[in-house]
Coordinates of C-alpha atoms and ligand atoms in Angstrom, one line a residue:
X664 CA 20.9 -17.6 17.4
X665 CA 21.6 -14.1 18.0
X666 CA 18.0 -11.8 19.9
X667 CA 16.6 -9.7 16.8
X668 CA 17.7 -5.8 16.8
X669 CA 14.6 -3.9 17.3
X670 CA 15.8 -0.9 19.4
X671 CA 17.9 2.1 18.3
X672 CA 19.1 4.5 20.3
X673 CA 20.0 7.9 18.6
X674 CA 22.3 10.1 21.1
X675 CA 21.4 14.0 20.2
X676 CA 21.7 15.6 23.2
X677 CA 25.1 17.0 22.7
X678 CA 26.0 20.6 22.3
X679 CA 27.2 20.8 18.8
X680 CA 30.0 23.9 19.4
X681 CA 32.2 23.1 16.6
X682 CA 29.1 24.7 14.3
X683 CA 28.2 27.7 16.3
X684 CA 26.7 29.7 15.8
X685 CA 24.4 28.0 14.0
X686 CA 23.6 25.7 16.6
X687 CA 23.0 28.4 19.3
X688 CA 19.5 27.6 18.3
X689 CA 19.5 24.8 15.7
X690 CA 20.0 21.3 16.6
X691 CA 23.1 19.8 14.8
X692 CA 21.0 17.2 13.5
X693 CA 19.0 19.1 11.9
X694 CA 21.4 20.8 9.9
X695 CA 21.0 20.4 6.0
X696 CA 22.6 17.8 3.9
X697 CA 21.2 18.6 0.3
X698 CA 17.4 18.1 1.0
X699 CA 17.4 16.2 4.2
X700 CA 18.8 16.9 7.6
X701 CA 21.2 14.6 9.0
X702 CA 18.5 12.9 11.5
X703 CA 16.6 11.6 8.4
X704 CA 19.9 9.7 6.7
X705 CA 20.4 8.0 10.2
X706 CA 16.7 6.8 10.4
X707 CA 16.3 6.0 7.1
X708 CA 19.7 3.7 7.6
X709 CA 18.0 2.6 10.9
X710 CA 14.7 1.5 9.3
X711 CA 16.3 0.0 6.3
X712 CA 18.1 -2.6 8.7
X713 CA 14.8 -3.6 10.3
X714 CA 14.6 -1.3 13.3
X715 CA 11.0 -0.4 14.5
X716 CA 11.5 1.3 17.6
X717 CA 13.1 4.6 17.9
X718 CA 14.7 5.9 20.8
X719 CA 16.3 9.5 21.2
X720 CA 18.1 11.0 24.1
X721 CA 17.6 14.9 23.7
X722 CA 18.1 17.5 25.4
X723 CA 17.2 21.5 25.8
X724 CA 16.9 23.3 22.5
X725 CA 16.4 20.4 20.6
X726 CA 12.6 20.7 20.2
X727 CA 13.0 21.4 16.4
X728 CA 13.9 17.5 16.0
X729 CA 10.6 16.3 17.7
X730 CA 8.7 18.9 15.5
X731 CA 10.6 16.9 12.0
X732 CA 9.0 13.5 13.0
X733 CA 5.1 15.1 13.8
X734 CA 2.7 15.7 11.2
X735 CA 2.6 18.7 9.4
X736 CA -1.0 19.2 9.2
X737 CA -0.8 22.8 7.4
X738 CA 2.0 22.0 4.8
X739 CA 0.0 18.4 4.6
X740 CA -3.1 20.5 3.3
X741 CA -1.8 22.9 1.4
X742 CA -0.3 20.1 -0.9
X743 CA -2.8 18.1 -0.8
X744 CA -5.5 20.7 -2.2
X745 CA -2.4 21.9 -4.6
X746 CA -2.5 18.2 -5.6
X747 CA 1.3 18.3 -5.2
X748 CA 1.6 14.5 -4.4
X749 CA 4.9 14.5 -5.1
X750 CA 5.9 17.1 -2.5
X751 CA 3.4 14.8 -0.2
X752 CA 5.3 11.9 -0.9
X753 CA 8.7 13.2 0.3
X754 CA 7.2 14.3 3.8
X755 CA 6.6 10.4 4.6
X756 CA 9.6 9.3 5.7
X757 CA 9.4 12.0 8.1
X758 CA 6.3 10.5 9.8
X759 CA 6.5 7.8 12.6
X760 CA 3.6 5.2 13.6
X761 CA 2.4 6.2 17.0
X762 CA 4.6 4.5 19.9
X763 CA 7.8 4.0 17.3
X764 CA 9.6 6.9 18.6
X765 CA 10.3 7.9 22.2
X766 CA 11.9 10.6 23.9
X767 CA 14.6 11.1 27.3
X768 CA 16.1 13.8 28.2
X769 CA 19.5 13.9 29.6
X770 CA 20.0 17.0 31.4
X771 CA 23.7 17.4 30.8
X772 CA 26.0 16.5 28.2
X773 CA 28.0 13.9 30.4
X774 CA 29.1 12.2 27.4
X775 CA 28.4 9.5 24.9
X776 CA 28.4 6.9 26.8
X777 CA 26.2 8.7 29.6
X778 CA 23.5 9.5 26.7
X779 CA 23.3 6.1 26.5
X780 CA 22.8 5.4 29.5
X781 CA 19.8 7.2 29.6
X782 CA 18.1 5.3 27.7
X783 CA 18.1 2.1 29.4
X784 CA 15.2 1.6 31.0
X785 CA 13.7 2.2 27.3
X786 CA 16.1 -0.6 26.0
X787 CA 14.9 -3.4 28.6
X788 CA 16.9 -6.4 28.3
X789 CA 17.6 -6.8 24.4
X790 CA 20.1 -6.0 22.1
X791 CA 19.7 -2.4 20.7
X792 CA 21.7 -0.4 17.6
X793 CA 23.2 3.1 18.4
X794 CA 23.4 5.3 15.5
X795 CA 25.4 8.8 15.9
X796 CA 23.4 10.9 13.1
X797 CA 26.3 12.9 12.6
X798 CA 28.2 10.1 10.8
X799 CA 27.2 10.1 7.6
X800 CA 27.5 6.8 5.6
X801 CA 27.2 6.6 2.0
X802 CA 26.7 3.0 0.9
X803 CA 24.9 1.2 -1.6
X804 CA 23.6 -1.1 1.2
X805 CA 22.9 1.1 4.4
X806 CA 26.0 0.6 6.9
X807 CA 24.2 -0.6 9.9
X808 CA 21.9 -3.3 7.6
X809 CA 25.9 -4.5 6.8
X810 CA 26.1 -4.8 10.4
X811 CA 23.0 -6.5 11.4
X812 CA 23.3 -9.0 8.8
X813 CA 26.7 -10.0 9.6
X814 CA 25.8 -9.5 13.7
X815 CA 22.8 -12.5 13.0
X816 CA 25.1 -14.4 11.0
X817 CA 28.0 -14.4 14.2
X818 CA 25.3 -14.8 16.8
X819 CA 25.3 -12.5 18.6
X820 CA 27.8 -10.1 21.1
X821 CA 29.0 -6.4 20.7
X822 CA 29.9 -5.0 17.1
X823 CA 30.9 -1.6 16.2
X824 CA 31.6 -0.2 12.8
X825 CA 35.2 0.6 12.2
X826 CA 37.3 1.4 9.6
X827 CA 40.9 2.7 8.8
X828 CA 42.3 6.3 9.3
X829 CA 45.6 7.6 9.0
X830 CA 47.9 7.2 11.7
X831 CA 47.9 10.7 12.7
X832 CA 44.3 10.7 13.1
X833 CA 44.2 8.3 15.9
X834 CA 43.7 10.8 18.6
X835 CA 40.1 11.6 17.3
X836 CA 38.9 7.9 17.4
X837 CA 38.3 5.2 19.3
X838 CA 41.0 2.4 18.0
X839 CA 40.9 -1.1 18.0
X840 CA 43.3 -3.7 19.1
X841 CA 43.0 -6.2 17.2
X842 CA 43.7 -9.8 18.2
X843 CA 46.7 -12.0 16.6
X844 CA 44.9 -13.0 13.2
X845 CA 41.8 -11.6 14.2
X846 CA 41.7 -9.1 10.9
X847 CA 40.9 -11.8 8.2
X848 CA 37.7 -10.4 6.5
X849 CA 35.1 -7.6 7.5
X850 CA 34.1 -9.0 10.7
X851 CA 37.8 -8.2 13.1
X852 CA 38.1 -9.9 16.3
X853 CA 39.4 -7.5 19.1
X854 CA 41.4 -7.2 22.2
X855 CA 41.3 -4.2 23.7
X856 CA 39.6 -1.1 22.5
X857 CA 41.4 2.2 23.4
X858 CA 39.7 5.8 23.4
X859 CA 41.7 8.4 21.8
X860 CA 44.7 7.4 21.5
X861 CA 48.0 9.4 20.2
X862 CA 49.4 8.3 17.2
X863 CA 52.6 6.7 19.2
X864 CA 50.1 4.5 21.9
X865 CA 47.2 3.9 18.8
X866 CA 47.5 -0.6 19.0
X867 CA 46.0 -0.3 15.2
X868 CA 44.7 2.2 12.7
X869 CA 41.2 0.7 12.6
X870 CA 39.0 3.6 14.2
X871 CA 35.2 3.1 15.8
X872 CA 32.9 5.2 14.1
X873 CA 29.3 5.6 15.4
X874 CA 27.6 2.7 14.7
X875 CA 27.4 0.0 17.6
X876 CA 25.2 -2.7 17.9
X877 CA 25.0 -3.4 21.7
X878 CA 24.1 -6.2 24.2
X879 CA 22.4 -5.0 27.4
X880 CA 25.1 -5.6 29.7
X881 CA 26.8 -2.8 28.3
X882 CA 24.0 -0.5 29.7
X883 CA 24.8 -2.3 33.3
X884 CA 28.5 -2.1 32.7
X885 CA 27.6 2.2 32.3
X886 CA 26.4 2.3 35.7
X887 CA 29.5 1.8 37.5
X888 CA 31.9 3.7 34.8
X889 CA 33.6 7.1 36.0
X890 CA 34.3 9.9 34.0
X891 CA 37.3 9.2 31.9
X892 CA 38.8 10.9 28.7
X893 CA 37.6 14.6 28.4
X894 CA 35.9 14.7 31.6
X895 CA 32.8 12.8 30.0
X896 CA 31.4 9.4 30.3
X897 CA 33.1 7.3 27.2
X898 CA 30.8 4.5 26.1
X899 CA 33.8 3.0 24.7
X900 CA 35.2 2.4 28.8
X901 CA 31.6 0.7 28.7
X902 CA 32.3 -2.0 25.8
X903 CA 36.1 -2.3 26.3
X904 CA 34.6 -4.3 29.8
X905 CA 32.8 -6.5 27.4
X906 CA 36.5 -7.3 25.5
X907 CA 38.2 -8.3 29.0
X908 CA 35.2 -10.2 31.2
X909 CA 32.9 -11.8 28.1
X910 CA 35.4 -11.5 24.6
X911 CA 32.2 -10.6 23.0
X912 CA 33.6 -7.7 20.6
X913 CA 34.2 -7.5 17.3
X914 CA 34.7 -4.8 14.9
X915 CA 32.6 -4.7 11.4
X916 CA 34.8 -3.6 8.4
X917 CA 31.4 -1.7 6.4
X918 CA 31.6 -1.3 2.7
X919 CA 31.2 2.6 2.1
X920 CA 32.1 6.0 2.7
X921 CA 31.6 8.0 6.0
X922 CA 31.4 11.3 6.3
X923 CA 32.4 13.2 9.4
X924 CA 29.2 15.6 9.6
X925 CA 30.0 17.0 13.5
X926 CA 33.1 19.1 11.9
X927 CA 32.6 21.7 9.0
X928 CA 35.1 20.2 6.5
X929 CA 33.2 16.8 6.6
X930 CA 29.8 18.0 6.4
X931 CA 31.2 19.8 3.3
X932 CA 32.7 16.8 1.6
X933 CA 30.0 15.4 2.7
X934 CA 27.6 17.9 0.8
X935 CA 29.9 17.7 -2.3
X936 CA 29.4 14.0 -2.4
X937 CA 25.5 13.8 -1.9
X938 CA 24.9 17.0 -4.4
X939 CA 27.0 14.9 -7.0
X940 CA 25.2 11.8 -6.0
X941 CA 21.5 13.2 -6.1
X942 CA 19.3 12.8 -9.3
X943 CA 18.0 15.9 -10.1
X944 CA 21.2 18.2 -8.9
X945 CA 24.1 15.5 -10.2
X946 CA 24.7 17.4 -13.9
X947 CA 24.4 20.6 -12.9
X948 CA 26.6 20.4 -9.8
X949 CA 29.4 18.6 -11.3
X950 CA 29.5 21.3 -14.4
X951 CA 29.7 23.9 -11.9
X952 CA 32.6 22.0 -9.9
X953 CA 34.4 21.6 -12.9
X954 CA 34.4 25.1 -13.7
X955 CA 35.3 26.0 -10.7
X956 CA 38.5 23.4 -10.5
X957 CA 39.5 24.8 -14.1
X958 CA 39.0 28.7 -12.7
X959 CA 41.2 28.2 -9.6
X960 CA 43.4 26.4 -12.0
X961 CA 43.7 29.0 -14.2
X962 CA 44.7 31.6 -11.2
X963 CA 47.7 29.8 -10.0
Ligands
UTP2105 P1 30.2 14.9 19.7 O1 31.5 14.4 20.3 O2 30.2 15.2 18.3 O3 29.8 16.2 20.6 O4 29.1 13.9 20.1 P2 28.7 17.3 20.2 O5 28.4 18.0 21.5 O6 27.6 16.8 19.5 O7 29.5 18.3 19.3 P3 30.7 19.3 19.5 O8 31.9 18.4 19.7 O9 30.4 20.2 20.7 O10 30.8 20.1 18.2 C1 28.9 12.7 19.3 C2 27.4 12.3 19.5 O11 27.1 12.0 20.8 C3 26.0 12.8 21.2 C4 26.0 14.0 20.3 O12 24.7 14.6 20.2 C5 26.4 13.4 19.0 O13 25.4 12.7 18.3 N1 26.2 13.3 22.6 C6 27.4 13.7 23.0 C7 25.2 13.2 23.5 O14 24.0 12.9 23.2 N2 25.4 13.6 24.8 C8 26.6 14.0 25.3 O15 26.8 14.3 26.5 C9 27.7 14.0 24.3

């Protein structure tokens, strides 16, 4: 029987340039999606697939993300003598149990898989989740519960989250190769994994997005990778070596919608879609989106 997921690691120590200048001094991840910064969707998926111990790899300029998961003793008082319960009630999730949630630092951005890296001596010798907060997944089950549900029912190995892109998108991803028959239901069986590949060399369209569930040889098989695409440490180099010594890889096909939230057009579809899916914004939102369709409309 696969070892229980208990550990998730949460890279956030990247620079964020593609949203400066707003990141010159705010962290990515705490960049607004409706009500909630993108760090909360990523532990609320986390905690909803029965992790309990929180692990982030930060680095300088990101102390606005510790700050979210503190208390708020001010803003706690104020409501509370307000009586505003309900205002109250929205700041739990942002609480952690002392010793859930831990911090590294890596001191340059080396890369994904170096991030990871990082963390090991906080992972120990278990299985452990990685969740990239700025992919977004809208699900009515939380994308990585999908994965741990069908990573307990497999027993165990490497699974990462993938799903289809369009050909000529292949270059942004990290693509599977999928094995002769291997692509039957959600769970895929692979053969190689390849990191950003043009469309001409892509073996598949099925793309790794940032979800991974991970077994602690990958965190050995880090130490000895070199630099490789981009300069920077590729965490898929890292589980590729799982595919060709142990054949331990498979991809998970998750039911939902992800959301690209580290460029500007996906964390604006990504807005769209939240704002239309939220309960106190939905009517108002989509009235004003349909005016705004029929205006453009009428213009052209
Ligand atoms: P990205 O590739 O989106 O890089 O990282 P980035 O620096 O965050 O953003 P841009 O490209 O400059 O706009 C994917 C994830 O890996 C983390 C990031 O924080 C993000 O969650 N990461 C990346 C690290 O933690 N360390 C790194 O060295 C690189």
């Amino acid at each position: 029987m696969a070892r229980k997921v208990r550990k998730a690691v949460f890279p956030v120590a990247g620079l964020g340039t593609r949203f400066l200048p707003a990141t010159k001094s705010i962290p990515k991840e705490i960049l607004t999606l409706v009500d909630r910064p993108l760090i909360q969707y990523a532990i609320d998926e986390a905690r909803e697939a029965g992790i309990t111990e929180f692990i982030f790899v930060t680095s300088r300029g990101k102390s606005a993300l510790e700050d979210y998961f503190d208390r708020a003793p001010e803003i706690e008082k104020a409501l509370t003598d307000k009586n505003k319960l309900d205002l109250l009630e929205r700041l739990k999730p942002t609480n952690m149990d002392s010793g859930a949630i831990a911090y590294v630092r890596q001191h340059e951005a080396l890369g994904l898989g170096h991030a990871v890296w990082c963390a090991r001596r906080l992972i120990g010798n278990e299985p452990f989740a990685v969740l990239l907060p700025d992919d977004v997944i809208q699900s009515n089950v939380g994308c990585l519960k999908q994965m741990v549900d069908a990573y307990e029912e497999s027993g165990g190995g490497n699974m990462v989250a993938a799903m289809e892109v369009s050909p000529d998108k292949t270059s942004a991803y990290g693509i599977l190769d999928v094995k002769d028959g291997g692509d039957s239901g959600n769970v895929v069986n692979v053969k190689g994994m390849v990191e950003k590949p043009a469309t001409e060399d892509a073996p598949s369209n099925l793309a790794v997005i940032g979800r991974y569930i991970l077994t602690p040889q990958v965190l050995r098989n880090l130490n000895k990778i070199k630099r490789g695409a981009g300069g920077e440490i590729q965490l898929t180099d890292a589980i590729a070596e799982e595919i060709t010594e142990n054949d331990n890889v498979t991809g998970f096909r998750f039911a939902g919608q992800r959301y690209d939230c580290g460029s500007k057009a996906g964390f604006l579809q990504a807005t769209v879609a939240f704002g239309l899916q939220h309960p106190d914004l939905r009517d108002e939102f989509e009235g004003y989106l349909n005016e705004l369709v029929a205006l453009r409309h009428a213009a052209q």
